[in-house]
Every structure is written in C-alpha cells, then in structure tokens.
Amino acid sequence: MKIIMLGAPGAGKGTQAKMIADKYGIPHISTGDIFRANIKNGTELGKKAKEYMDQGLLVPDELTCDLVVDRIAQPDAAKGYVLDGFPRTIPQAEALTAALKARGESVDYAIDVDVPDENIVNRMGGRRACLACGATYHVSFNPPKKEGICDVCGKELVLRDDDKPETVQKRLDVYHAQTQPLIDYYTKAGVLRSVDGTQDIDKVFGDITGILG
Ligand code: AP5
Ligand code: MG
C-alpha cells in the first residue's frame, strides 16, 4: 500500500503516519525527519536544508526528489510505505509519479488531513519532537508518559527550531502557495481522500483506517 499524507504544517501528518506505519507494517518516510537527522549529524545535506527550514521555506526540489526516489527503492519499502511531507510541490509530485510509473506502480491513497490555519498555530507551540526516532507529542493533546522524554526510545524531547509562531505563519503561507495545489493533482489522479483533522487523534485515525481498510 503506497500512501501519501497531505496537509498543512501541524495538521497531524506525522502523528497519523506513524500510526498507519505501525498498523500496516510499512515504513514511515518523512522528508522533514530525514532533513532533521541530517542537520543533527552535521552532514552537507543537513547544512543546506537548515538554511531553508529555519526560514519556513521549502528545501529545493533537487535536494529532495532523488532522496525520496532512492528511499522508496529500498527493500523495506517493497510492500509499500507512508510518505509524510513529500511530495510538497507539483514538480515533486511529477517526479514521484514518473519514478513509480517506470516500475508500473502508482500511489494508492493521498490522504489530506484537513485543519484550518487558526487551529494550527495553537498546536505548534505545544508540540514536542524526538529528533532520534521522529516521534511527535503535544504537551496537552498527546503528552509523553514522562515529561520531556520519548516513550519510544527514551531520548530527550525538544521544541523544533521552526515552531516559533512567526516561522509557523511563513510555513502556512508556503503551504498554501506551493503544496495545496497537490489536492487538485491527486483529486484528478482519483486517489485523494480527505479526513477532518480537527478531531481527536484516535478519531482521525479511525477515519483513516476506514478508508484504508
Ligand atoms: P515537516 O517536518 O514535514 O513539517 P510540516 O509539514 O511543516 O509538518 P509538521 O511536521 O510541522 O506537522 P505534522 O502535520 O507532521 O503534524 P504533527 O503530527 O507533528 O517539514 C519541515 C520542513 O522541512 C519544511 O518546512 C521544509 O523546509 C522541509 N521539507 C520537508 N519536506 C520537504 C519537501 N518534500 N520539500 C521541500 N522541503 C521539505 O502534529 C502537530 C502537533 O499537533 C503535535 O504536537 C501533535 O501531537 C498535535 N496533534 C496531532 N494531531 C492532533 C489532533 N488530532 N488534535 C490535537 N493535536 C494534534
Ligand atoms: Mg511532521
């Protein structure tokens, strides 16, 4: 099953993608997590990506597309995957479509987690992220068992550098300009499904599993 998660920054793509990956036994591939891991490890890719991410801008397509095309060709992705944060531009979607087509494949579901902008800014200030394993928490809506510590891997949780309110607003603007057109793209491809992302985390997941079966 090949699934794409669409939705604004903070809509809950990462939260739901992790739950989908666990339930269906497929890898969760988050370009944001891959870039953050590279930043943490001080790689060349990380240095370049950080310049854009800290400003709330998208990392250029040429640094992003090959990375994902290589990742989905790995053996653990043979039975499918859930892509979180990719594609984010029409050229990225076209690159993905072309890479899949070359193997006689296509995306099965593009799930749009729909949350209005006014709900987003509130969520971001309370988010805590594990840079080691990619798990995401919220101080009130989804707290870890032990404050500041990841339930999954026991590492320290942090506030992401790009979760400052002014950067969140920039990310929302970029989302509307560059990523929202993908809703149309995947509607035309016949694979778009929308869920109401303002509901509780478990309710959103129930709607998604209702779609995926
Ligand atoms: P990325 O890491 O993908 O960030 P994003 O799209 O801005 O999305 P977020 O991770 O902020 O939100 P989310 O939808 O995953 O929400 P979450 O589940 O955490 O990208 C970061 C940056 O990397 C980009 O700005 C860009 O620079 C670069 N980048 C990445 N991919 C790229 C690409 N393909 N091309 C170019 N550049 C790229 O939830 C948010 C919070 O809300 C959490 O605290 C969570 O616990 C809580 N929450 C979740 N669901 C609910 C709910 N139902 N009710 C209440 N709270 C909830
Ligand atoms: Mg995320």
PDB file of C-alpha atoms and ligand atoms in Angstrom:
ATOM      1  CA  MET A   1       0.000   0.000   0.000  1.00  0.00           C
ATOM      2  CA  LYS A   2       1.531   3.306  -1.119  1.00  0.00           C
ATOM      3  CA  ILE A   3       0.144   6.224   0.858  1.00  0.00           C
ATOM      4  CA  ILE A   4       0.863   9.956   0.777  1.00  0.00           C
ATOM      5  CA  MET A   5      -0.034  12.234   3.673  1.00  0.00           C
ATOM      6  CA  LEU A   6      -1.093  15.746   2.658  1.00  0.00           C
ATOM      7  CA  GLY A   7      -1.997  18.629   4.947  1.00  0.00           C
ATOM      8  CA  ALA A   8      -0.757  21.892   6.389  1.00  0.00           C
ATOM      9  CA  PRO A   9       2.191  22.051   8.782  1.00  0.00           C
ATOM     10  CA  GLY A  10       0.909  20.794  12.123  1.00  0.00           C
ATOM     11  CA  ALA A  11      -2.192  19.131  10.665  1.00  0.00           C
ATOM     12  CA  GLY A  12      -1.093  15.823  12.190  1.00  0.00           C
ATOM     13  CA  LYS A  13       0.531  14.132   9.195  1.00  0.00           C
ATOM     14  CA  GLY A  14       3.432  12.777  11.242  1.00  0.00           C
ATOM     15  CA  THR A  15       1.203  11.632  14.122  1.00  0.00           C
ATOM     16  CA  GLN A  16      -1.115   9.710  11.794  1.00  0.00           C
ATOM     17  CA  ALA A  17       1.677   8.432   9.522  1.00  0.00           C
ATOM     18  CA  LYS A  18       3.375   6.739  12.483  1.00  0.00           C
ATOM     19  CA  MET A  19       0.099   5.061  13.494  1.00  0.00           C
ATOM     20  CA  ILE A  20      -0.523   3.906   9.906  1.00  0.00           C
ATOM     21  CA  ALA A  21       3.036   2.541   9.634  1.00  0.00           C
ATOM     22  CA  ASP A  22       2.610   0.552  12.874  1.00  0.00           C
ATOM     23  CA  LYS A  23      -0.800  -0.864  11.956  1.00  0.00           C
ATOM     24  CA  TYR A  24       0.017  -1.866   8.384  1.00  0.00           C
ATOM     25  CA  GLY A  25       3.687  -2.814   8.917  1.00  0.00           C
ATOM     26  CA  ILE A  26       5.084  -0.414   6.316  1.00  0.00           C
ATOM     27  CA  PRO A  27       7.856   2.194   6.726  1.00  0.00           C
ATOM     28  CA  HIS A  28       7.053   5.800   7.663  1.00  0.00           C
ATOM     29  CA  ILE A  29       9.147   8.024   5.404  1.00  0.00           C
ATOM     30  CA  SER A  30       9.216  11.669   6.483  1.00  0.00           C
ATOM     31  CA  THR A  31      11.378  14.068   4.490  1.00  0.00           C
ATOM     32  CA  GLY A  32      11.261  16.501   7.441  1.00  0.00           C
ATOM     33  CA  ASP A  33      12.631  13.764   9.750  1.00  0.00           C
ATOM     34  CA  ILE A  34      15.325  12.854   7.201  1.00  0.00           C
ATOM     35  CA  PHE A  35      16.421  16.514   6.954  1.00  0.00           C
ATOM     36  CA  ARG A  36      16.378  16.954  10.763  1.00  0.00           C
ATOM     37  CA  ALA A  37      18.507  13.795  11.190  1.00  0.00           C
ATOM     38  CA  ASN A  38      20.981  15.218   8.654  1.00  0.00           C
ATOM     39  CA  ILE A  39      21.079  18.557  10.487  1.00  0.00           C
ATOM     40  CA  LYS A  40      21.710  16.772  13.777  1.00  0.00           C
ATOM     41  CA  ASN A  41      24.537  14.748  12.223  1.00  0.00           C
ATOM     42  CA  GLY A  42      26.066  17.837  10.568  1.00  0.00           C
ATOM     43  CA  THR A  43      26.001  16.433   7.009  1.00  0.00           C
ATOM     44  CA  GLU A  44      26.341  18.602   3.882  1.00  0.00           C
ATOM     45  CA  LEU A  45      22.672  17.938   3.071  1.00  0.00           C
ATOM     46  CA  GLY A  46      21.737  18.965   6.619  1.00  0.00           C
ATOM     47  CA  LYS A  47      23.661  22.247   6.332  1.00  0.00           C
ATOM     48  CA  LYS A  48      21.929  23.139   3.091  1.00  0.00           C
ATOM     49  CA  ALA A  49      18.456  22.074   4.282  1.00  0.00           C
ATOM     50  CA  LYS A  50      18.739  24.036   7.533  1.00  0.00           C
ATOM     51  CA  GLU A  51      19.101  27.348   5.684  1.00  0.00           C
ATOM     52  CA  TYR A  52      15.660  26.861   4.188  1.00  0.00           C
ATOM     53  CA  MET A  53      13.903  25.100   7.052  1.00  0.00           C
ATOM     54  CA  ASP A  54      14.768  27.739   9.640  1.00  0.00           C
ATOM     55  CA  GLN A  55      13.086  30.350   7.444  1.00  0.00           C
ATOM     56  CA  GLY A  56       9.981  28.219   6.953  1.00  0.00           C
ATOM     57  CA  LEU A  57      10.829  27.767   3.261  1.00  0.00           C
ATOM     58  CA  LEU A  58      10.884  24.533   1.280  1.00  0.00           C
ATOM     59  CA  VAL A  59      14.171  22.799   0.633  1.00  0.00           C
ATOM     60  CA  PRO A  60      14.798  22.916  -3.170  1.00  0.00           C
ATOM     61  CA  ASP A  61      13.290  20.047  -5.193  1.00  0.00           C
ATOM     62  CA  GLU A  62      16.716  18.977  -6.471  1.00  0.00           C
ATOM     63  CA  LEU A  63      17.820  18.153  -2.910  1.00  0.00           C
ATOM     64  CA  THR A  64      14.578  16.342  -2.148  1.00  0.00           C
ATOM     65  CA  CYS A  65      13.330  14.268  -5.089  1.00  0.00           C
ATOM     66  CA  ASP A  66      16.301  11.907  -5.578  1.00  0.00           C
ATOM     67  CA  LEU A  67      16.457  11.316  -1.847  1.00  0.00           C
ATOM     68  CA  VAL A  68      12.875  10.024  -1.779  1.00  0.00           C
ATOM     69  CA  VAL A  69      13.117   8.100  -5.048  1.00  0.00           C
ATOM     70  CA  ASP A  70      16.176   6.264  -3.614  1.00  0.00           C
ATOM     71  CA  ARG A  71      14.474   5.682  -0.265  1.00  0.00           C
ATOM     72  CA  ILE A  72      11.348   4.070  -1.729  1.00  0.00           C
ATOM     73  CA  ALA A  73      13.531   1.714  -3.769  1.00  0.00           C
ATOM     74  CA  GLN A  74      14.954   0.170  -0.552  1.00  0.00           C
ATOM     75  CA  PRO A  75      13.920  -3.430   0.239  1.00  0.00           C
ATOM     76  CA  ASP A  76      11.832  -2.484   3.315  1.00  0.00           C
ATOM     77  CA  ALA A  77       9.603  -0.347   1.071  1.00  0.00           C
ATOM     78  CA  ALA A  78       8.785  -3.182  -1.330  1.00  0.00           C
ATOM     79  CA  LYS A  79       5.317  -3.770   0.162  1.00  0.00           C
ATOM     80  CA  GLY A  80       4.507  -0.081   0.412  1.00  0.00           C
ATOM     81  CA  TYR A  81       5.142   2.934   2.624  1.00  0.00           C
ATOM     82  CA  VAL A  82       3.564   6.045   4.015  1.00  0.00           C
ATOM     83  CA  LEU A  83       5.156   9.248   2.712  1.00  0.00           C
ATOM     84  CA  ASP A  84       4.876  12.167   5.125  1.00  0.00           C
ATOM     85  CA  GLY A  85       5.845  15.617   3.870  1.00  0.00           C
ATOM     86  CA  PHE A  86       6.580  14.510   0.316  1.00  0.00           C
ATOM     87  CA  PRO A  87       5.534  15.472  -2.291  1.00  0.00           C
ATOM     88  CA  ARG A  88       5.109  19.137  -1.397  1.00  0.00           C
ATOM     89  CA  THR A  89       5.290  20.787  -4.806  1.00  0.00           C
ATOM     90  CA  ILE A  90       3.885  19.900  -8.223  1.00  0.00           C
ATOM     91  CA  PRO A  91       7.396  19.091  -9.590  1.00  0.00           C
ATOM     92  CA  GLN A  92       7.919  16.698  -6.635  1.00  0.00           C
ATOM     93  CA  ALA A  93       4.567  15.014  -7.339  1.00  0.00           C
ATOM     94  CA  GLU A  94       5.507  14.689 -11.004  1.00  0.00           C
ATOM     95  CA  ALA A  95       8.899  13.198 -10.083  1.00  0.00           C
ATOM     96  CA  LEU A  96       7.179  10.658  -7.816  1.00  0.00           C
ATOM     97  CA  THR A  97       4.576   9.765 -10.438  1.00  0.00           C
ATOM     98  CA  ALA A  98       7.340   9.265 -13.046  1.00  0.00           C
ATOM     99  CA  ALA A  99       9.506   7.137 -10.713  1.00  0.00           C
ATOM    100  CA  LEU A 100       6.535   4.918  -9.846  1.00  0.00           C
ATOM    101  CA  LYS A 101       5.346   4.700 -13.438  1.00  0.00           C
ATOM    102  CA  ALA A 102       8.778   3.432 -14.512  1.00  0.00           C
ATOM    103  CA  ARG A 103       8.077   0.421 -12.253  1.00  0.00           C
ATOM    104  CA  GLY A 104       4.439   0.041 -13.331  1.00  0.00           C
ATOM    105  CA  GLU A 105       3.226   1.396  -9.979  1.00  0.00           C
ATOM    106  CA  SER A 106       1.164   4.319  -8.706  1.00  0.00           C
ATOM    107  CA  VAL A 107       0.079   5.902  -5.429  1.00  0.00           C
ATOM    108  CA  ASP A 108      -2.910   4.134  -3.814  1.00  0.00           C
ATOM    109  CA  TYR A 109      -4.127   6.866  -1.449  1.00  0.00           C
ATOM    110  CA  ALA A 110      -3.345  10.557  -0.884  1.00  0.00           C
ATOM    111  CA  ILE A 111      -4.836  11.376   2.495  1.00  0.00           C
ATOM    112  CA  ASP A 112      -5.472  15.042   3.163  1.00  0.00           C
ATOM    113  CA  VAL A 113      -5.574  15.798   6.888  1.00  0.00           C
ATOM    114  CA  ASP A 114      -7.681  18.938   6.841  1.00  0.00           C
ATOM    115  CA  VAL A 115      -7.158  21.513   9.613  1.00  0.00           C
ATOM    116  CA  PRO A 116      -7.865  25.268   9.313  1.00  0.00           C
ATOM    117  CA  ASP A 117      -4.935  27.667   9.815  1.00  0.00           C
ATOM    118  CA  GLU A 118      -6.372  29.118  13.022  1.00  0.00           C
ATOM    119  CA  ASN A 119      -6.093  25.723  14.799  1.00  0.00           C
ATOM    120  CA  ILE A 120      -2.503  25.203  13.658  1.00  0.00           C
ATOM    121  CA  VAL A 121      -0.630  27.963  15.472  1.00  0.00           C
ATOM    122  CA  ASN A 122      -2.018  26.774  18.843  1.00  0.00           C
ATOM    123  CA  ARG A 123      -0.875  23.238  18.216  1.00  0.00           C
ATOM    124  CA  MET A 124       2.685  24.066  17.267  1.00  0.00           C
ATOM    125  CA  GLY A 125       3.726  25.797  20.478  1.00  0.00           C
ATOM    126  CA  GLY A 126       2.790  22.651  22.412  1.00  0.00           C
ATOM    127  CA  ARG A 127       4.479  20.190  20.103  1.00  0.00           C
ATOM    128  CA  ARG A 128       7.497  18.256  21.348  1.00  0.00           C
ATOM    129  CA  ALA A 129       9.550  16.157  18.964  1.00  0.00           C
ATOM    130  CA  CYS A 130      12.048  13.347  19.347  1.00  0.00           C
ATOM    131  CA  LEU A 131      14.917  14.008  16.950  1.00  0.00           C
ATOM    132  CA  ALA A 132      16.227  10.471  17.490  1.00  0.00           C
ATOM    133  CA  CYS A 133      13.202   8.446  16.323  1.00  0.00           C
ATOM    134  CA  GLY A 134      10.804  11.042  14.883  1.00  0.00           C
ATOM    135  CA  ALA A 135       8.003  10.528  17.426  1.00  0.00           C
ATOM    136  CA  THR A 136       5.800  13.576  17.992  1.00  0.00           C
ATOM    137  CA  TYR A 137       3.936  14.613  21.148  1.00  0.00           C
ATOM    138  CA  HIS A 138       1.831  17.501  22.372  1.00  0.00           C
ATOM    139  CA  VAL A 139       2.047  18.812  25.926  1.00  0.00           C
ATOM    140  CA  SER A 140      -1.765  18.732  26.306  1.00  0.00           C
ATOM    141  CA  PHE A 141      -3.262  16.699  23.433  1.00  0.00           C
ATOM    142  CA  ASN A 142      -0.759  13.819  23.352  1.00  0.00           C
ATOM    143  CA  PRO A 143       1.693  14.019  26.265  1.00  0.00           C
ATOM    144  CA  PRO A 144       4.565  11.541  26.711  1.00  0.00           C
ATOM    145  CA  LYS A 145       4.345   9.235  29.758  1.00  0.00           C
ATOM    146  CA  LYS A 146       7.329  11.007  31.330  1.00  0.00           C
ATOM    147  CA  GLU A 147       7.622  14.756  30.732  1.00  0.00           C
ATOM    148  CA  GLY A 148      10.320  15.659  28.197  1.00  0.00           C
ATOM    149  CA  ILE A 149      11.247  12.020  27.426  1.00  0.00           C
ATOM    150  CA  CYS A 150      10.319   9.983  24.331  1.00  0.00           C
ATOM    151  CA  ASP A 151       8.064   6.968  25.117  1.00  0.00           C
ATOM    152  CA  VAL A 152       9.513   5.041  22.180  1.00  0.00           C
ATOM    153  CA  CYS A 153      13.274   5.462  22.543  1.00  0.00           C
ATOM    154  CA  GLY A 154      13.844   7.251  25.870  1.00  0.00           C
ATOM    155  CA  LYS A 155      15.665  10.237  24.329  1.00  0.00           C
ATOM    156  CA  GLU A 156      15.042  13.877  25.236  1.00  0.00           C
ATOM    157  CA  LEU A 157      12.159  15.730  23.534  1.00  0.00           C
ATOM    158  CA  VAL A 158      12.715  19.179  22.001  1.00  0.00           C
ATOM    159  CA  LEU A 159      10.756  22.122  20.595  1.00  0.00           C
ATOM    160  CA  ARG A 160      11.550  22.212  16.882  1.00  0.00           C
ATOM    161  CA  ASP A 161      13.559  25.250  15.649  1.00  0.00           C
ATOM    162  CA  ASP A 162      10.868  26.018  13.050  1.00  0.00           C
ATOM    163  CA  ASP A 163       7.950  26.015  15.540  1.00  0.00           C
ATOM    164  CA  LYS A 164       8.306  29.689  16.530  1.00  0.00           C
ATOM    165  CA  PRO A 165       4.987  31.485  15.778  1.00  0.00           C
ATOM    166  CA  GLU A 166       6.439  33.735  13.013  1.00  0.00           C
ATOM    167  CA  THR A 167       8.043  30.747  11.258  1.00  0.00           C
ATOM    168  CA  VAL A 168       4.812  28.745  11.571  1.00  0.00           C
ATOM    169  CA  GLN A 169       2.955  31.557   9.764  1.00  0.00           C
ATOM    170  CA  LYS A 170       5.563  31.533   6.980  1.00  0.00           C
ATOM    171  CA  ARG A 171       5.245  27.732   6.667  1.00  0.00           C
ATOM    172  CA  LEU A 172       1.462  28.100   6.365  1.00  0.00           C
ATOM    173  CA  ASP A 173       1.880  30.703   3.591  1.00  0.00           C
ATOM    174  CA  VAL A 174       4.302  28.401   1.773  1.00  0.00           C
ATOM    175  CA  TYR A 175       1.862  25.500   2.218  1.00  0.00           C
ATOM    176  CA  HIS A 176      -0.998  27.419   0.610  1.00  0.00           C
ATOM    177  CA  ALA A 177       1.157  28.652  -2.279  1.00  0.00           C
ATOM    178  CA  GLN A 178       3.148  25.515  -3.096  1.00  0.00           C
ATOM    179  CA  THR A 179       1.581  22.421  -1.533  1.00  0.00           C
ATOM    180  CA  GLN A 180      -2.185  22.970  -1.618  1.00  0.00           C
ATOM    181  CA  PRO A 181      -2.226  22.585  -5.456  1.00  0.00           C
ATOM    182  CA  LEU A 182      -1.445  18.904  -4.825  1.00  0.00           C
ATOM    183  CA  ILE A 183      -5.023  18.434  -3.582  1.00  0.00           C
ATOM    184  CA  ASP A 184      -6.163  19.075  -7.147  1.00  0.00           C
ATOM    185  CA  TYR A 185      -3.358  16.945  -8.596  1.00  0.00           C
ATOM    186  CA  TYR A 186      -4.337  13.872  -6.559  1.00  0.00           C
ATOM    187  CA  THR A 187      -8.073  14.524  -6.959  1.00  0.00           C
ATOM    188  CA  LYS A 188      -7.520  14.312 -10.716  1.00  0.00           C
ATOM    189  CA  ALA A 189      -5.493  11.125 -10.195  1.00  0.00           C
ATOM    190  CA  GLY A 190      -8.560   9.691  -8.390  1.00  0.00           C
ATOM    191  CA  VAL A 191      -6.741   8.853  -5.138  1.00  0.00           C
ATOM    192  CA  LEU A 192      -7.487  11.824  -2.861  1.00  0.00           C
ATOM    193  CA  ARG A 193      -9.329  11.166   0.416  1.00  0.00           C
ATOM    194  CA  SER A 194      -9.962  13.907   2.997  1.00  0.00           C
ATOM    195  CA  VAL A 195     -10.297  13.494   6.745  1.00  0.00           C
ATOM    196  CA  ASP A 196     -11.288  16.090   9.341  1.00  0.00           C
ATOM    197  CA  GLY A 197      -8.019  16.665  11.222  1.00  0.00           C
ATOM    198  CA  THR A 198      -9.602  18.835  13.921  1.00  0.00           C
ATOM    199  CA  GLN A 199     -10.994  15.735  15.676  1.00  0.00           C
ATOM    200  CA  ASP A 200      -9.171  13.796  18.424  1.00  0.00           C
ATOM    201  CA  ILE A 201      -6.083  11.896  17.255  1.00  0.00           C
ATOM    202  CA  ASP A 202      -7.811   8.481  17.626  1.00  0.00           C
ATOM    203  CA  LYS A 203     -10.929   9.647  15.794  1.00  0.00           C
ATOM    204  CA  VAL A 204      -8.816  10.919  12.873  1.00  0.00           C
ATOM    205  CA  PHE A 205      -7.041   7.554  12.810  1.00  0.00           C
ATOM    206  CA  GLY A 206     -10.406   5.745  12.816  1.00  0.00           C
ATOM    207  CA  ASP A 207     -11.457   7.721   9.748  1.00  0.00           C
ATOM    208  CA  ILE A 208      -8.153   6.876   8.022  1.00  0.00           C
ATOM    209  CA  THR A 209      -8.372   3.141   8.747  1.00  0.00           C
ATOM    210  CA  GLY A 210     -11.971   3.283   7.480  1.00  0.00           C
ATOM    211  CA  ILE A 211     -10.528   4.468   4.166  1.00  0.00           C
ATOM    212  CA  LEU A 212      -7.525   2.126   4.025  1.00  0.00           C
ATOM    213  CA  GLY A 213      -9.463  -0.930   5.214  1.00  0.00           C
TER     214      GLY A 213
HETATM  215  P1  AP5 B   1       7.979  18.668   8.070  1.00  0.00           P
HETATM  216  O1  AP5 B   1       8.761  18.048   9.147  1.00  0.00           O
HETATM  217  O2  AP5 B   1       7.294  17.796   7.088  1.00  0.00           O
HETATM  218  O3  AP5 B   1       6.955  19.687   8.722  1.00  0.00           O
HETATM  219  P2  AP5 B   1       5.485  20.187   8.301  1.00  0.00           P
HETATM  220  O4  AP5 B   1       4.863  19.747   7.057  1.00  0.00           O
HETATM  221  O5  AP5 B   1       5.567  21.639   8.485  1.00  0.00           O
HETATM  222  O6  AP5 B   1       4.598  19.425   9.230  1.00  0.00           O
HETATM  223  P3  AP5 B   1       4.824  19.197  10.722  1.00  0.00           P
HETATM  224  O7  AP5 B   1       5.771  18.071  10.938  1.00  0.00           O
HETATM  225  O8  AP5 B   1       5.117  20.508  11.361  1.00  0.00           O
HETATM  226  O9  AP5 B   1       3.351  18.795  11.150  1.00  0.00           O
HETATM  227  P4  AP5 B   1       2.594  17.418  11.035  1.00  0.00           P
HETATM  228  O10 AP5 B   1       1.490  17.569  10.042  1.00  0.00           O
HETATM  229  O11 AP5 B   1       3.534  16.271  10.874  1.00  0.00           O
HETATM  230  O12 AP5 B   1       1.919  17.401  12.461  1.00  0.00           O
HETATM  231  P5  AP5 B   1       2.247  16.565  13.782  1.00  0.00           P
HETATM  232  O13 AP5 B   1       1.759  15.160  13.617  1.00  0.00           O
HETATM  233  O14 AP5 B   1       3.646  16.788  14.224  1.00  0.00           O
HETATM  234  O15 AP5 B   1       8.906  19.682   7.262  1.00  0.00           O
HETATM  235  C1  AP5 B   1       9.709  20.635   7.931  1.00  0.00           C
HETATM  236  C2  AP5 B   1      10.470  21.437   6.916  1.00  0.00           C
HETATM  237  O16 AP5 B   1      11.331  20.565   6.166  1.00  0.00           O
HETATM  238  C3  AP5 B   1       9.636  22.161   5.864  1.00  0.00           C
HETATM  239  O17 AP5 B   1       9.180  23.416   6.326  1.00  0.00           O
HETATM  240  C4  AP5 B   1      10.649  22.271   4.728  1.00  0.00           C
HETATM  241  O18 AP5 B   1      11.562  23.315   4.959  1.00  0.00           O
HETATM  242  C5  AP5 B   1      11.407  20.963   4.822  1.00  0.00           C
HETATM  243  N1  AP5 B   1      10.826  19.915   3.976  1.00  0.00           N
HETATM  244  C6  AP5 B   1      10.271  18.736   4.402  1.00  0.00           C
HETATM  245  N2  AP5 B   1       9.831  18.016   3.362  1.00  0.00           N
HETATM  246  C7  AP5 B   1      10.087  18.748   2.256  1.00  0.00           C
HETATM  247  C8  AP5 B   1       9.850  18.556   0.872  1.00  0.00           C
HETATM  248  N3  AP5 B   1       9.228  17.447   0.406  1.00  0.00           N
HETATM  249  N4  AP5 B   1      10.242  19.526   0.012  1.00  0.00           N
HETATM  250  C9  AP5 B   1      10.847  20.624   0.448  1.00  0.00           C
HETATM  251  N5  AP5 B   1      11.103  20.891   1.738  1.00  0.00           N
HETATM  252  C10 AP5 B   1      10.729  19.954   2.639  1.00  0.00           C
HETATM  253  O19 AP5 B   1       1.217  17.302  14.773  1.00  0.00           O
HETATM  254  C11 AP5 B   1       1.452  18.655  15.173  1.00  0.00           C
HETATM  255  C12 AP5 B   1       1.153  18.792  16.683  1.00  0.00           C
HETATM  256  O20 AP5 B   1      -0.246  18.637  16.902  1.00  0.00           O
HETATM  257  C13 AP5 B   1       1.826  17.722  17.550  1.00  0.00           C
HETATM  258  O21 AP5 B   1       2.192  18.293  18.770  1.00  0.00           O
HETATM  259  C14 AP5 B   1       0.745  16.642  17.723  1.00  0.00           C
HETATM  260  O22 AP5 B   1       0.902  15.913  18.933  1.00  0.00           O
HETATM  261  C15 AP5 B   1      -0.526  17.501  17.734  1.00  0.00           C
HETATM  262  N6  AP5 B   1      -1.661  16.826  17.112  1.00  0.00           N
HETATM  263  C16 AP5 B   1      -1.650  15.983  16.035  1.00  0.00           C
HETATM  264  N7  AP5 B   1      -2.902  15.579  15.740  1.00  0.00           N
HETATM  265  C17 AP5 B   1      -3.719  16.220  16.626  1.00  0.00           C
HETATM  266  C18 AP5 B   1      -5.142  16.230  16.826  1.00  0.00           C
HETATM  267  N8  AP5 B   1      -5.961  15.492  16.050  1.00  0.00           N
HETATM  268  N9  AP5 B   1      -5.624  17.002  17.830  1.00  0.00           N
HETATM  269  C19 AP5 B   1      -4.791  17.736  18.635  1.00  0.00           C
HETATM  270  N10 AP5 B   1      -3.446  17.763  18.487  1.00  0.00           N
HETATM  271  C20 AP5 B   1      -2.919  17.015  17.496  1.00  0.00           C
HETATM  272 MG    MG B   2       5.617  16.098  10.704  1.00  0.00          MG
END
